[in-house]
Every structure is written in structure tokens, then in C-alpha cells.
Short mmCIF file of C-alpha atoms and ligand atoms in Angstrom, two decimals:
data_model
loop_
_atom_site.label_atom_id
_atom_site.label_comp_id
_atom_site.label_asym_id
_atom_site.label_seq_id
_atom_site.Cartn_x
_atom_site.Cartn_y
_atom_site.Cartn_z
CA MET A 1 99.07 238.31 171.02
CA ASN A 2 97.71 236.39 174.23
CA ASN A 3 99.28 233.03 174.06
CA THR A 4 98.44 230.20 176.82
CA CYS A 5 99.76 226.78 177.40
CA VAL A 6 99.35 223.77 180.59
CA GLY A 7 102.77 223.11 182.41
CA ILE A 8 103.87 221.18 185.37
CA VAL A 9 106.07 223.79 187.26
CA LEU A 10 109.34 222.45 187.71
CA ASN A 11 110.98 224.31 189.84
CA ASN A 12 111.11 228.26 191.50
CA ARG A 13 113.78 230.74 192.55
CA ASP A 14 113.82 234.05 193.53
CA TYR A 15 113.81 236.06 191.32
CA LYS A 16 113.81 240.66 191.56
CA ASP A 17 111.64 242.15 195.15
CA ASN A 18 108.41 239.89 194.97
CA ASP A 19 109.43 237.87 191.37
CA ALA A 20 110.26 234.75 191.16
CA LEU A 21 111.91 232.66 187.85
CA ILE A 22 109.37 229.61 187.16
CA ASP A 23 111.18 226.73 184.95
CA VAL A 24 107.75 225.03 183.12
CA LEU A 25 107.65 222.19 181.45
CA THR A 26 104.24 222.84 179.09
CA LYS A 27 102.13 220.64 176.17
CA ASP A 28 103.23 222.62 173.48
CA TYR A 29 106.42 224.78 173.96
CA GLY A 30 108.12 222.71 175.57
CA ARG A 31 110.20 224.28 177.85
CA LEU A 32 109.36 227.78 178.74
CA THR A 33 111.17 229.35 182.03
CA PHE A 34 108.20 232.52 182.74
CA VAL A 35 108.98 235.11 185.48
CA ALA A 36 106.27 235.75 188.15
CA ARG A 37 105.94 239.25 188.53
CA GLY A 38 105.08 239.62 192.22
CA VAL A 39 103.80 236.04 192.74
CA ARG A 40 105.61 236.34 196.35
CA LYS A 41 103.38 238.24 197.93
CA HIS A 42 101.42 237.10 199.93
CA ASN A 43 98.04 237.92 198.23
CA SER A 44 99.37 237.29 195.02
CA LYS A 45 96.53 235.06 193.15
CA ASN A 46 99.38 233.34 190.54
CA ALA A 47 101.48 231.83 193.91
CA THR A 48 99.68 229.11 194.36
CA PRO A 49 99.59 227.68 190.84
CA CYS A 50 103.18 229.30 190.79
CA ALA A 51 103.83 226.04 192.99
CA ILE A 52 105.07 222.32 192.28
CA LEU A 53 103.80 219.34 192.45
CA ARG A 54 100.57 220.45 190.20
CA ILE A 55 99.65 220.90 186.60
CA SER A 56 98.27 225.10 185.94
CA ARG A 57 97.14 227.22 183.12
CA PHE A 58 99.78 229.57 181.54
CA TYR A 59 98.71 233.66 179.91
CA PHE A 60 101.52 235.55 177.99
CA ASP A 61 102.44 236.74 174.50
CA TYR A 62 104.80 234.22 173.68
CA LYS A 63 108.49 236.00 172.32
CA GLU A 64 110.18 233.86 170.22
CA THR A 65 113.76 235.65 170.98
CA LYS A 66 113.11 236.12 174.12
CA GLY A 67 114.63 233.56 176.80
CA LEU A 68 112.14 234.89 179.66
CA GLN A 69 108.30 235.25 179.02
CA ASN A 70 106.48 237.65 180.93
CA LEU A 71 104.06 235.65 182.79
CA LYS A 72 100.30 237.72 183.20
CA ILE A 73 97.94 235.28 184.74
CA ALA A 74 98.18 231.60 185.76
CA GLU A 75 95.64 229.51 187.09
CA PRO A 76 94.93 225.63 189.02
CA VAL A 77 94.35 222.73 186.19
CA LYS A 78 94.70 219.95 188.62
CA ASN A 79 96.30 219.55 192.28
CA PHE A 80 97.58 216.40 193.10
CA PHE A 81 96.56 216.48 196.43
CA HIS A 82 97.58 212.86 197.92
CA ILE A 83 101.42 213.71 197.09
CA GLN A 84 100.69 217.77 198.27
CA SER A 85 99.85 216.03 201.80
CA ASP A 86 102.56 212.84 202.36
CA LEU A 87 105.62 214.03 202.63
CA GLU A 88 106.85 210.44 201.27
CA LYS A 89 104.77 210.87 198.26
CA GLN A 90 105.97 214.30 197.75
CA ALA A 91 110.08 213.61 198.12
CA MET A 92 109.29 211.21 195.31
CA GLY A 93 107.26 213.58 192.99
CA CYS A 94 110.60 216.67 194.10
CA LEU A 95 113.42 213.78 192.49
CA MET A 96 110.84 213.53 189.07
CA LEU A 97 110.65 217.11 188.63
CA GLU A 98 114.31 217.71 189.27
CA LEU A 99 115.22 214.66 187.40
CA MET A 100 112.98 215.43 184.34
CA ASP A 101 114.71 219.07 185.17
CA SER A 102 118.62 218.60 185.41
CA LEU A 103 118.37 215.92 182.36
CA GLN A 104 116.62 218.93 179.80
CA ILE A 105 114.02 217.34 177.60
CA GLU A 106 111.01 219.18 176.89
CA ASP A 107 109.29 217.29 173.77
CA GLU A 108 105.62 216.47 174.57
CA GLY A 109 105.97 212.94 174.96
CA ALA A 110 108.55 214.21 178.46
CA TYR A 111 105.70 215.99 179.00
CA ASP A 112 102.97 213.19 179.47
CA LEU A 113 105.58 211.20 181.18
CA LEU A 114 105.62 213.13 183.92
CA GLU A 115 102.43 214.32 184.33
CA GLN A 116 101.11 210.74 184.22
CA SER A 117 103.73 209.41 186.28
CA LEU A 118 102.14 212.37 188.83
CA HIS A 119 99.12 211.37 188.38
CA TYR A 120 99.78 207.36 189.04
CA LEU A 121 101.93 209.18 192.06
CA ASP A 122 99.06 210.68 193.66
CA GLU A 123 96.39 207.23 193.21
CA THR A 124 98.55 204.57 193.92
CA LYS A 125 99.94 203.18 197.19
CA ASN A 126 102.00 201.27 195.84
CA PRO A 127 104.29 205.01 195.29
CA TYR A 128 107.85 202.88 194.47
CA LEU A 129 106.35 201.28 191.51
CA VAL A 130 105.57 204.62 190.09
CA LEU A 131 109.23 205.68 190.63
CA GLY A 132 110.58 202.84 188.71
CA LEU A 133 109.22 202.93 186.02
CA TYR A 134 109.22 206.57 185.78
CA VAL A 135 113.32 206.37 186.21
CA ALA A 136 113.91 202.97 184.11
CA LYS A 137 111.37 205.59 180.79
CA LEU A 138 113.85 208.69 181.50
CA CYS A 139 116.71 206.16 180.66
CA ARG A 140 114.84 204.95 177.48
CA TYR A 141 114.22 208.56 176.92
CA ILE A 142 117.99 209.62 176.95
CA GLY A 143 119.43 206.34 174.96
CA ILE A 144 121.43 204.74 177.91
CA GLU A 145 118.75 201.71 178.99
CA PRO A 146 120.03 197.66 180.08
CA PHE A 147 119.74 195.27 177.97
CA VAL A 148 117.09 193.18 179.96
CA ASP A 149 116.99 190.25 176.51
CA GLY A 150 119.68 188.34 177.68
CA CYS A 151 122.97 188.82 179.02
CA VAL A 152 124.38 191.57 177.61
CA ASN A 153 128.00 190.20 176.96
CA CYS A 154 126.65 186.18 175.62
CA GLN A 155 122.90 187.56 174.48
CA SER A 156 122.51 183.83 176.91
CA GLU A 157 119.03 183.57 177.94
CA HIS A 158 119.99 181.61 180.34
CA GLN A 159 120.72 181.23 183.89
CA ILE A 160 120.31 184.90 184.52
CA VAL A 161 122.16 185.93 187.94
CA ALA A 162 123.43 190.02 188.03
CA ILE A 163 122.53 193.05 186.80
CA SER A 164 126.13 195.21 186.19
CA VAL A 165 125.89 198.84 185.89
CA ASN A 166 129.49 198.75 183.97
CA ASP A 167 128.48 196.61 182.01
CA GLY A 168 125.01 197.47 180.29
CA GLY A 169 122.28 194.91 181.74
CA PHE A 170 121.76 191.24 182.81
CA VAL A 171 124.88 189.30 183.53
CA CYS A 172 124.27 185.04 183.49
CA ALA A 173 126.10 182.94 185.10
CA ASN A 174 128.75 181.77 182.93
CA CYS A 175 130.12 185.51 182.37
CA PHE A 176 129.68 186.05 186.67
CA GLN A 177 132.28 187.55 188.27
CA PRO A 178 132.60 187.62 191.74
CA THR A 179 134.91 190.89 192.35
CA ARG A 180 132.40 192.59 189.56
CA HIS A 181 128.70 190.87 189.77
CA ILE A 182 126.40 190.81 192.64
CA LYS A 183 124.23 187.72 192.26
CA LYS A 184 120.79 189.15 192.54
CA ASP A 185 117.71 186.97 193.60
CA LYS A 186 114.73 186.07 190.89
CA ASN A 187 112.52 188.25 192.00
CA GLN A 188 114.26 191.87 192.07
CA LEU A 189 115.89 190.21 188.65
CA GLN A 190 112.39 189.77 187.51
CA LEU A 191 111.04 193.91 188.32
CA PHE A 192 114.60 194.80 187.03
CA ARG A 193 112.99 193.60 183.31
CA ILE A 194 109.68 194.50 184.28
CA LEU A 195 110.52 198.47 185.00
CA HIS A 196 112.66 198.21 182.30
CA LYS A 197 110.08 196.82 179.49
CA ALA A 198 106.89 198.07 181.15
CA GLU A 199 105.00 201.21 179.34
CA ILE A 200 104.24 204.16 181.69
CA ASP A 201 100.30 203.47 180.85
CA GLN A 202 100.31 199.53 181.70
CA PHE A 203 101.28 200.84 185.50
CA PRO A 204 97.46 199.66 186.07
CA LEU A 205 98.02 196.35 184.81
CA ILE A 206 101.10 195.80 187.35
CA GLU A 207 99.96 198.00 190.08
CA GLU A 208 98.96 195.22 192.56
CA SER A 209 102.12 192.90 191.21
CA VAL A 210 104.57 193.22 193.47
CA ILE A 211 105.07 195.58 196.11
CA VAL A 212 108.12 198.07 195.49
CA THR A 213 110.44 199.56 197.73
CA LEU A 214 113.19 202.36 196.84
CA ASP A 215 116.06 199.59 197.56
CA ASP A 216 114.29 197.76 195.23
CA LEU A 217 114.96 200.18 192.60
CA GLN A 218 119.15 200.93 193.86
CA ASP A 219 119.83 199.75 190.37
CA THR A 220 118.00 200.99 187.85
CA PHE A 221 119.36 204.76 189.72
CA SER A 222 122.58 203.09 189.29
CA PHE A 223 122.36 203.45 185.63
CA LEU A 224 120.58 206.62 184.64
CA MET A 225 123.30 208.33 187.48
CA GLU A 226 126.16 206.26 186.07
CA TYR A 227 125.14 207.10 182.30
CA SER A 228 123.52 210.70 182.41
CA GLY A 229 126.06 212.03 184.60
CA ILE A 230 123.27 214.04 186.83
CA ARG A 231 123.63 214.49 190.19
CA VAL A 232 120.34 214.67 191.85
CA LYS A 233 119.78 215.47 195.52
CA GLY A 234 116.22 214.34 195.81
CA TYR A 235 117.30 210.72 195.61
CA LYS A 236 119.31 211.54 199.86
CA PHE A 237 116.78 213.20 200.93
CA LEU A 238 114.51 210.72 199.66
CA LYS A 239 116.34 207.74 201.19
CA GLN A 240 116.21 209.66 204.92
CA ILE A 241 112.07 209.66 204.68
CA ALA A 242 111.83 206.48 203.24
CA GLU A 243 114.53 205.59 206.05
CA MET A 244 112.63 207.39 208.86
ZN1 ZN B 1 126.58 185.33 179.34
#
């Protein structure tokens, strides 16, 4: 049987000889691992569509019982030129892929989130806002969303002064403990709430409202890392690039 699907390569690694194994998040089949034969040869037509940070179409014979799928042909659907040509955006895109890969989520919603985020990342001049929204949506996806509708300890909506990863959300002035919490200013609290409340497709509406840096995303990253237990290399790498 001939099958075809559109997908985003999460990672690719050497296999035998000139072959590679590629993990792909697809819209219709969830996550698939393809054996891409000969893809490491210089003249392989499949090499480019099997690389990361693009959307490709894959032709294969779907085998339900087998872990590995044999890739026949891959062809490009969309290239993210701005991500591929900008080192900082590239590091952000790689981190997005690595997070999705590590969390092992693979339904259609996960595909749409990744595709839409890469699309916005490619076009925007405010890329860290896209990354922040993406990380916050991943928190929601795996059920570790922080509480941002009031104080996580007493539910008070007044005098919110801090964000606590340990407590699980906002902290008010009454519950604030100087030994446990760090005070945040109004803008930091507001951004944190926006990241966790807004949907990814609302990005164009908030794109120009606040310019975001990697430092602004520290708490959102801490939530994801702390409660999911995953460790990623891409965050440290992005930090080095952002500080250059
Ligand atoms: Zn409180």
C-alpha cells in the first residue's frame, strides 16, 4: 500500500552505511521513525527534505506492526528560510523540536502547535515571544500549567508580587516569603500571565505589544523543566547564542 503524510523532522541520526533514522511528527500518523536509505550520500534527493526545520511530505508503505517505516521518497513542502539563515532563530527552532521530541507528545494538536510556532518564528521580529508561548502551551499540554488567576496559595487576586515554580503559580503579598520567593515587577507578572493564557494563534494580536528576551522566559522554562523532568541541551546552547 502507498501511504503519504506531511510531517516535521524532529531529529535525524546515522544508521547503517549512508542510511539515517529520522523521527518525524506527522499530522495524520502521530510520530513515525523512518529508515531513510542512502540519505547521507551527496546526491540523495531525500537529504534536504529529511533535514530539520522544514515541513516535508513523506511517501512510504505504512506498517502498523513495525517500529521502523521504510521511507521511499521525501519532498519539500515548506522551507523556513529565516529560521535557517538566522543563528538565533535556528537555535530556538532546534529547541522547539528537542522539547517536542523529549516530551513524546504526538497527537494532531501537538503537530499543529509545532507547525504554527515554526511559521510564526520564521516571520516575526519578536521570536522569543513565540518561543515563550510555545513552551507555555507545552506546559498546558502535559498538565503542568501554573496558576495565574490569583495567588496559588490563598486565591487572592490582589497584590500579586511573585511567581513561584515550587508553589505552582502566582504568589500574593500576604503569602510572600522573602526566603522562598523573588519579587517580580508588574511587566514580568503580566508577561507570564499572557504566555500562559494566550493561545498560539493569538500571537499576531500580541506580537507587537511587548518585546521579549530569553531572560523573560526563565520562569516559564523552569515550570516545564521542573515538572516534566526532561532535560534538553538546546536551552544552554540558545543561552550562549543569545548572550553573544
Ligand atoms: Zn496569597
